[in-house]
CSV table of C-alpha atoms and ligand atoms in Angstrom, one decimal:
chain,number,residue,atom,x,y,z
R,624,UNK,CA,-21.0,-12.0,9.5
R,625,UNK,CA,-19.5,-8.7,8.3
R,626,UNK,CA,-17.8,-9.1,5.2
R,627,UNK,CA,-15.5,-5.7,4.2
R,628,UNK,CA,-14.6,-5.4,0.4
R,629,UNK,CA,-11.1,-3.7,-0.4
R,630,UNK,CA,-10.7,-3.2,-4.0
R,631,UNK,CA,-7.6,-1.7,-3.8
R,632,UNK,CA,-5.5,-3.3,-0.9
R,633,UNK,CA,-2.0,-2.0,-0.1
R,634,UNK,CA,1.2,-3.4,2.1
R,635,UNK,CA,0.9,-0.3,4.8
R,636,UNK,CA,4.6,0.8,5.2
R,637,UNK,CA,4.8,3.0,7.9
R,638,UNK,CA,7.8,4.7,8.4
R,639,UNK,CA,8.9,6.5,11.9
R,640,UNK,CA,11.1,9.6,12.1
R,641,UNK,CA,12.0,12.2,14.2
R,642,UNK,CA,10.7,14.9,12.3
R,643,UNK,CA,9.4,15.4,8.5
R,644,UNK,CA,11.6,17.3,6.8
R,645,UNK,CA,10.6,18.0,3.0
R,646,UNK,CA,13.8,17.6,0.3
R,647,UNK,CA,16.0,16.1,3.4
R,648,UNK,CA,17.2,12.7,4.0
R,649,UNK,CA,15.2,10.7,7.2
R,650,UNK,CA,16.8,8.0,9.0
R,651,UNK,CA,13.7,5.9,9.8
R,652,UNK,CA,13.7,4.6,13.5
R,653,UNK,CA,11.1,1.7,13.1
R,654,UNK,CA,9.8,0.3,10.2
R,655,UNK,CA,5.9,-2.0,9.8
R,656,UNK,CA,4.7,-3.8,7.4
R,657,UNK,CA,1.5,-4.7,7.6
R,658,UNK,CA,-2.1,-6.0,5.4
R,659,UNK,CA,-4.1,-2.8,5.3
R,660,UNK,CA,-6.3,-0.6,3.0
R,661,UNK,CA,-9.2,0.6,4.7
R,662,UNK,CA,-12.1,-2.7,4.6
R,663,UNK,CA,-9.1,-4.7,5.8
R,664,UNK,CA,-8.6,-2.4,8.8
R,665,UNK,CA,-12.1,-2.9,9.3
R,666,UNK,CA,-12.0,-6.7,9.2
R,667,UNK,CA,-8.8,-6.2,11.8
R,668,UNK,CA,-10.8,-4.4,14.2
R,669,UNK,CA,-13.8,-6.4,14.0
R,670,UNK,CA,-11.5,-9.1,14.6
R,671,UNK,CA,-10.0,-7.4,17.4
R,672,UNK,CA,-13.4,-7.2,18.8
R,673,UNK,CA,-14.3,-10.7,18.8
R,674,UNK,CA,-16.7,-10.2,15.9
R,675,UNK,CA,-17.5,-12.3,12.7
R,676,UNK,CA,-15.7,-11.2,9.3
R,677,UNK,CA,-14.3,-11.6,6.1
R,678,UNK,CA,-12.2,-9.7,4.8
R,679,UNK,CA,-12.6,-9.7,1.0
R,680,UNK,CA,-10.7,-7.4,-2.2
R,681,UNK,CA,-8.6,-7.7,-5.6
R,682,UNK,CA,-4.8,-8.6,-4.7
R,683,UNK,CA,-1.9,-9.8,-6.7
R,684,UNK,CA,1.7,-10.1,-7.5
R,685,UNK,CA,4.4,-10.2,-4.9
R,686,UNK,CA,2.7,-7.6,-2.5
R,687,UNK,CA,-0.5,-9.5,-2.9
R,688,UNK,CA,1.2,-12.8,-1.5
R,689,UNK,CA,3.0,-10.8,1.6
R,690,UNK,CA,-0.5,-9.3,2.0
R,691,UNK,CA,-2.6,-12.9,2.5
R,692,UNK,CA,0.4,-14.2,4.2
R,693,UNK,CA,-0.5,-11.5,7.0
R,694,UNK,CA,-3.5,-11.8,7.4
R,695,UNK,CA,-3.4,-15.5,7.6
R,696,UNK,CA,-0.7,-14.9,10.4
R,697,UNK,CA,-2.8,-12.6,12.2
R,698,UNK,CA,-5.6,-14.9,12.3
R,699,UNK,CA,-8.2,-12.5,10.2
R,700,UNK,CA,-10.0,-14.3,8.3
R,701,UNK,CA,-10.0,-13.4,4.7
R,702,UNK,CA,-11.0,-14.4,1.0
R,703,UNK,CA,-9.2,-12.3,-1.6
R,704,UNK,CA,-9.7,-12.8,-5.3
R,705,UNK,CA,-6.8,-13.1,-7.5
R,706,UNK,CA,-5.8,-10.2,-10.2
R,707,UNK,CA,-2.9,-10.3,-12.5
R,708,UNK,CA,-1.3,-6.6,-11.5
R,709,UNK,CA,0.9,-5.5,-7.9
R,710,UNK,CA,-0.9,-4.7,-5.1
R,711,UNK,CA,0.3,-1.6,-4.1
R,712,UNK,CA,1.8,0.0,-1.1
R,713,UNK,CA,0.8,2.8,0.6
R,714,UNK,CA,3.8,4.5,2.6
R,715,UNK,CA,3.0,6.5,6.3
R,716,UNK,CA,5.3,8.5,7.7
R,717,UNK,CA,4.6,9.0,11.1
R,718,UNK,CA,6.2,11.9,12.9
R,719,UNK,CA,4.4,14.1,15.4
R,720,UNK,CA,1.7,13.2,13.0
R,721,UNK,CA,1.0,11.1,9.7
R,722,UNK,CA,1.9,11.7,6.0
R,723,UNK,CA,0.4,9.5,3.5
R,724,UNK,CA,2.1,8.6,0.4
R,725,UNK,CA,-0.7,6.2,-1.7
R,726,UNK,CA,0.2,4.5,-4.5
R,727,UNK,CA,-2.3,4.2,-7.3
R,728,UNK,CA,-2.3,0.3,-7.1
R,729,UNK,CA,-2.7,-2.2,-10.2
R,730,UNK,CA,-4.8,-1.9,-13.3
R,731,UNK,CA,-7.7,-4.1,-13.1
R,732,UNK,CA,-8.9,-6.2,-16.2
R,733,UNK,CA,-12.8,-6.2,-17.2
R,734,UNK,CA,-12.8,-10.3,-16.1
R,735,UNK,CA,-11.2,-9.5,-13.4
R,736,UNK,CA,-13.6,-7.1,-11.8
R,737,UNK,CA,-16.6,-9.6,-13.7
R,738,UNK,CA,-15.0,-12.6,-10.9
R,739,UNK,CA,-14.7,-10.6,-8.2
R,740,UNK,CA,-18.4,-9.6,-8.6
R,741,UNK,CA,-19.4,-13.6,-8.9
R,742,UNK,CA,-17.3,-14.1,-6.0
R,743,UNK,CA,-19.1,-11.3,-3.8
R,744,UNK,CA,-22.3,-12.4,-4.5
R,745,UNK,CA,-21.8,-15.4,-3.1
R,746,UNK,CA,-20.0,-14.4,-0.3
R,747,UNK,CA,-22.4,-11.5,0.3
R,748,UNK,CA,-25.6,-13.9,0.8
R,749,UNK,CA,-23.6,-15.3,3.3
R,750,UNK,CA,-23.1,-11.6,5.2
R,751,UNK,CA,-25.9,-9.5,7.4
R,752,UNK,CA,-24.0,-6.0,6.4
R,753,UNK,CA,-20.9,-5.4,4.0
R,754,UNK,CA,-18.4,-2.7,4.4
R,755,UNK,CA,-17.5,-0.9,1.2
R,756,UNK,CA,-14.1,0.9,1.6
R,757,UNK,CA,-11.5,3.2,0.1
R,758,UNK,CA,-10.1,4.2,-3.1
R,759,UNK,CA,-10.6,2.6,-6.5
R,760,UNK,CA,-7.7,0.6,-8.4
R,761,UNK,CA,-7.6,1.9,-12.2
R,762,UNK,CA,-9.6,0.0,-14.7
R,763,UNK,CA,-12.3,-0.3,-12.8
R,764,UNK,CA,-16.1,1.9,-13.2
R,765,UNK,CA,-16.0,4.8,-11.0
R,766,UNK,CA,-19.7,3.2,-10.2
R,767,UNK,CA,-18.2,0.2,-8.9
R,768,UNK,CA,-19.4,0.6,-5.7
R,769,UNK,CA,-22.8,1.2,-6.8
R,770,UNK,CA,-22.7,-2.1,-8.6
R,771,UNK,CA,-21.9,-3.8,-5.1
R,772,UNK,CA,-24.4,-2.3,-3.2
R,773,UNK,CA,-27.1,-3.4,-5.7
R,774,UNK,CA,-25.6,-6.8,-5.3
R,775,UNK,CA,-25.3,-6.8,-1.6
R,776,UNK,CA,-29.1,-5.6,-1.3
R,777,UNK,CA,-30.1,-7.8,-3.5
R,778,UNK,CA,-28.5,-10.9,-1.3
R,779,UNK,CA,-30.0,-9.3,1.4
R,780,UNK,CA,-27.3,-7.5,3.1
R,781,UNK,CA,-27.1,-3.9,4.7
R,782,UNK,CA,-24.6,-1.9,3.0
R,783,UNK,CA,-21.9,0.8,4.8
R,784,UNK,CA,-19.7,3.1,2.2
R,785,UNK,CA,-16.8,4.9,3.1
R,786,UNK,CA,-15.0,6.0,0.4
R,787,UNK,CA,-14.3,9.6,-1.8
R,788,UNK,CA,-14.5,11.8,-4.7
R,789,UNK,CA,-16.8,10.3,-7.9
R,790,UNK,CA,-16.4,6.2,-6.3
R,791,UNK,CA,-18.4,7.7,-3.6
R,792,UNK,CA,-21.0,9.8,-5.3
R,793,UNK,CA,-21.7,6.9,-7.4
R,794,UNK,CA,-22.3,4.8,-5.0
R,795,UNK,CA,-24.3,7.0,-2.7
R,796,UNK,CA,-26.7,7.3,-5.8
R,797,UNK,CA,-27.4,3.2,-5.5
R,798,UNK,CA,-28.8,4.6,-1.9
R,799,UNK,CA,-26.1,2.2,0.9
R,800,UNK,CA,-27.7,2.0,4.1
R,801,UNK,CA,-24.8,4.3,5.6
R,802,UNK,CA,-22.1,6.4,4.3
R,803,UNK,CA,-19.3,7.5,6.5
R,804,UNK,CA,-17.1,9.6,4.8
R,805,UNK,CA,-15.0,12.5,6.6
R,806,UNK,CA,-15.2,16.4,6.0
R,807,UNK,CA,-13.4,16.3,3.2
R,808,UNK,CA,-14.3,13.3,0.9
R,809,UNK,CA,-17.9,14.7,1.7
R,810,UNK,CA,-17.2,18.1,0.2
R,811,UNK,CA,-15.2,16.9,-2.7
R,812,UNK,CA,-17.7,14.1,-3.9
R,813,UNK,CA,-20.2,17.3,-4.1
R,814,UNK,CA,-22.8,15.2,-2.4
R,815,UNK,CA,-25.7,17.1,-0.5
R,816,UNK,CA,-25.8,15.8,3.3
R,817,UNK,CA,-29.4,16.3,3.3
R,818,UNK,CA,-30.2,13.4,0.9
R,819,UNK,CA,-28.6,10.8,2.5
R,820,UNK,CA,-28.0,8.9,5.7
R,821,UNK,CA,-24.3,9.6,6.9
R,822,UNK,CA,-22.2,9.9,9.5
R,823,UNK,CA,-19.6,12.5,8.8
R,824,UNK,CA,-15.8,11.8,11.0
R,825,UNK,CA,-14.5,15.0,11.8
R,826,UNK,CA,-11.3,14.0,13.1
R,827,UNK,CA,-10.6,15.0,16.8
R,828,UNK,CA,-14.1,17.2,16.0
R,829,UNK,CA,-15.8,14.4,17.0
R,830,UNK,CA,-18.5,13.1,14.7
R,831,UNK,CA,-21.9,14.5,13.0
R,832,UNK,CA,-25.1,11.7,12.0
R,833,UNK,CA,-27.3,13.0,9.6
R,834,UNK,CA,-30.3,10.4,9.4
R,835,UNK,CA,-33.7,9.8,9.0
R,836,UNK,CA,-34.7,9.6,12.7
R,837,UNK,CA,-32.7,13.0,13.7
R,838,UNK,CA,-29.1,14.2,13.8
R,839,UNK,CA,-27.0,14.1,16.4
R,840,UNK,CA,-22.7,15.2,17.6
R,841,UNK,CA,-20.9,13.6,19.2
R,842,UNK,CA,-17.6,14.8,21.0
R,843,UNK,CA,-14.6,12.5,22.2
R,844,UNK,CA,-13.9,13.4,25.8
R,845,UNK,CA,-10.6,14.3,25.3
R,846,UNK,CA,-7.9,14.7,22.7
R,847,UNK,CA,-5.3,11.8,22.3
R,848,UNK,CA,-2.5,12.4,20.5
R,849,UNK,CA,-1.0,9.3,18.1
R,850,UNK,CA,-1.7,8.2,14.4
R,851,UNK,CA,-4.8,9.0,13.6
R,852,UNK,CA,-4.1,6.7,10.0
R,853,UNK,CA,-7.1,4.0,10.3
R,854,UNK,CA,-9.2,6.0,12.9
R,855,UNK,CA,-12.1,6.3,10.6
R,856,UNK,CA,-11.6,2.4,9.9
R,857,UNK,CA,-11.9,2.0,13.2
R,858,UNK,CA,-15.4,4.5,13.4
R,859,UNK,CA,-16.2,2.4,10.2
R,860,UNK,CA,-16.0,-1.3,12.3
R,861,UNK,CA,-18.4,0.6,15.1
R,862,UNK,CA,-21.2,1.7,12.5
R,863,UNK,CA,-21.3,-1.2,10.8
R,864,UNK,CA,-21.6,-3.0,14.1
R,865,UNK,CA,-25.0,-1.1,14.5
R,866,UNK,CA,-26.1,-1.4,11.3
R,867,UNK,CA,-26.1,-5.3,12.2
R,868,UNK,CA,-27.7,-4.6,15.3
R,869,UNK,CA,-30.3,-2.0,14.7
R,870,UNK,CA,-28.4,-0.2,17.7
R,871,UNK,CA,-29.5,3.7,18.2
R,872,UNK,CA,-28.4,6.3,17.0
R,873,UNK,CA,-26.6,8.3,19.8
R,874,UNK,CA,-24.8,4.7,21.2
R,875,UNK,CA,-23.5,3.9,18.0
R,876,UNK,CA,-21.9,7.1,17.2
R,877,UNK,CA,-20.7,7.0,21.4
R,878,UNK,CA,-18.8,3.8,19.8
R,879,UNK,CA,-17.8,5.1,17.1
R,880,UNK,CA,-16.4,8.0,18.3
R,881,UNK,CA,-15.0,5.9,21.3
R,882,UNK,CA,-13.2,3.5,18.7
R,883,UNK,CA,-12.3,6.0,16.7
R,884,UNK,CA,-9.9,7.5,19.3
R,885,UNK,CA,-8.8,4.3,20.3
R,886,UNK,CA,-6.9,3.2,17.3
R,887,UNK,CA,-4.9,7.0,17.6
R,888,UNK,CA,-3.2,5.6,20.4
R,889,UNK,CA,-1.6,2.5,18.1
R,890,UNK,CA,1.0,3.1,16.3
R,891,UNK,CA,-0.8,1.3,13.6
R,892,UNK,CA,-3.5,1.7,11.0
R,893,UNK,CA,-6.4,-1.0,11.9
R,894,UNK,CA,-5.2,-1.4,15.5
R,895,UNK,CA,-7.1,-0.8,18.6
R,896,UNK,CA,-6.4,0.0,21.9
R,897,UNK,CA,-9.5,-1.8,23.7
R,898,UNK,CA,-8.5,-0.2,27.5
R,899,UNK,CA,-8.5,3.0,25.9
R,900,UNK,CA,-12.0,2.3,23.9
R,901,UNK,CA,-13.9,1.3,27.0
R,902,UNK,CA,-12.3,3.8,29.4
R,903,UNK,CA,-13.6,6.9,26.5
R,904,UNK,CA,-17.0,4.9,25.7
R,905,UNK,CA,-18.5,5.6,28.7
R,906,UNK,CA,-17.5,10.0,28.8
R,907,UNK,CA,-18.4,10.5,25.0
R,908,UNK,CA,-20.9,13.3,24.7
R,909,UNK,CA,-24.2,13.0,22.1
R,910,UNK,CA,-26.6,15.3,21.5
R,911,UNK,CA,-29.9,15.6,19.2
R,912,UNK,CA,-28.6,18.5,17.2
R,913,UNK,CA,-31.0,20.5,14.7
R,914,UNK,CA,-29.7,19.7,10.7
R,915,UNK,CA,-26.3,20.7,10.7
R,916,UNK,CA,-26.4,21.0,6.6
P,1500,TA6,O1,-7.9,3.2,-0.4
P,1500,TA6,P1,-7.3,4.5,0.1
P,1500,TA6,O2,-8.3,5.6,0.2
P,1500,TA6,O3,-6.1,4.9,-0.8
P,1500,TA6,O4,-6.8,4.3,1.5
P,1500,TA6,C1,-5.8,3.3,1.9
P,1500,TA6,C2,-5.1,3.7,3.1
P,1500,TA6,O5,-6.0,4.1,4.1
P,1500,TA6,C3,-5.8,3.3,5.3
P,1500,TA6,O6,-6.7,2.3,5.2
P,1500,TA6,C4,-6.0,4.1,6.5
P,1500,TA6,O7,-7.4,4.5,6.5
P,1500,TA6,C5,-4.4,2.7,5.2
P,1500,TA6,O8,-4.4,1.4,5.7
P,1500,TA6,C6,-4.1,2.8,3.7
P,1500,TA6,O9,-3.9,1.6,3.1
């Protein structure tokens, strides 16, 4: 079982217009609602794939009840832990592309974070790889992750981080199997690529691994346009995948760079397109690359 851990969910709003216009009223042609936050896009996909999951994570309040009610309606299975605060929402207005408005999400009491941390345990022994993902809610360590991947080791589990800024260089530091962050998060949590193994998303770039056993690119074979909100998600549910199954190097990134793409075609975030996943799979380029860093 994979079991993905989202410490700050969000209701994913996404919002269609014609065109973004800053300071300008929009007229929004379709409006989703929809479970998200990045480990639950994982669990989605996984899902989607015909794979074992649990979606675990802090929710509460009103958002936090439309949240479980969603993913019990779309059959993923899941096992949040209760927290006195919202859940937030993050808003994505989709256009010709995707703007992101995130909100901060609840604050998250000492025994709060204390349960959860019993609760994952128990759930983790139970998992052969967990999937730490995305932002932080406030009140809780910035090492939080670090804490989880201690735990997750210790049960015996593989761990995969994708997350940013100082929640993802302290966590690296607790040494995850895996990080996957993109360009961005990489520079801004200062890390050195050198130290670690990752796998860097570089949006329609393709992807770069950087591991012990060599580093390799891999290139998309074409350019899809769409939402490319919960394409590393997506990337995220194909590493962790391999981690599970000791798959090489060069065919995981091929399907994670093949899923990837495949959720820019839905409209959205932790959706798949599986025709479009195995029609790219097979035309994905890899090559052994000397260190990139
Ligand atoms: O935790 P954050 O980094 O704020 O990311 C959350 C957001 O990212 C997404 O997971 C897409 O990657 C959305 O579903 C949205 O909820």
């Amino acid at each position: 079982m994979i079991l993905t851990v989202t410490l700050n969910l969000a209701l994913d709003v996404t919002y269609d217009v014609a065109a973004l216009v800053p300071h300008t009223t929009h007229r929004v042609r379709a409006v989703r609602h929809r479970a998200g936050g990045k480990g639950v896009n994982v669990a989605r996909v996984l899902h989607t794939l015909g794979q074992e999951t649990v979606a675990t994570g802090l929710c509460g309040g009103p958002t936090g009840a439309l949240i479980t009610q969603e993913l019990t309606d779309s059959s993923v299975p899941h096992d949040l832990v209760p927290v006195a605060g919202d859940t937030r929402r993050v808003v994505t207005v989709t256009d010709a592309d995707a703007t992101v408005f995130a909100e901060p999400g609840p604050i998250v009491a000492p025994q709060e974070w204390e349960h959860f941390q019993d609760r994952f345990a128990a759930r983790a022994a139970r998992a052969r790889v967990v999937v730490l993902s995305g932002s932080l809610p406030r009140g809780l360590p910035s090492d939080a992750y670090a804490v989880l991947t201690r735990l997750a080791r210790r049960a015996g589990a593989k761990v995969l981080l994708d997350s940013g800024g100082p929640a993802l260089r302290a966590g690296a530091a607790a040494g995850p199997d895996l990080i996957k962050p993109n360009a961005a998060e990489l520079a801004e949590a200062g890390l050195d690529p050198r130290t670690l193994p990752l796998v860097v998303s570089r949006g329609p770039d393709g992807m770069l691994a950087g591991t012990p056993q060599g580093h390799w690119e891999a290139l998309p074979p074409e350019i899809l346009p769409g939402n490319p909100t919960g394409a590393g998600d997506a990337a995220a549910a194909a590493l962790a995948l391999a981690l599970r199954d000791d798959t090489p190097w060069p065919q995981a990134l091929a399907d994670a760079v093949a899923l990837s793409a495949s959720a820019v075609v839905t409209p959205v975030a932790g959706d798949v397109d599986l025709a479009t996943y195995h029609r790219l799979r097979e035309h994905v380029t890899v090559r052994e690359i000397p260190c990139p860093w």
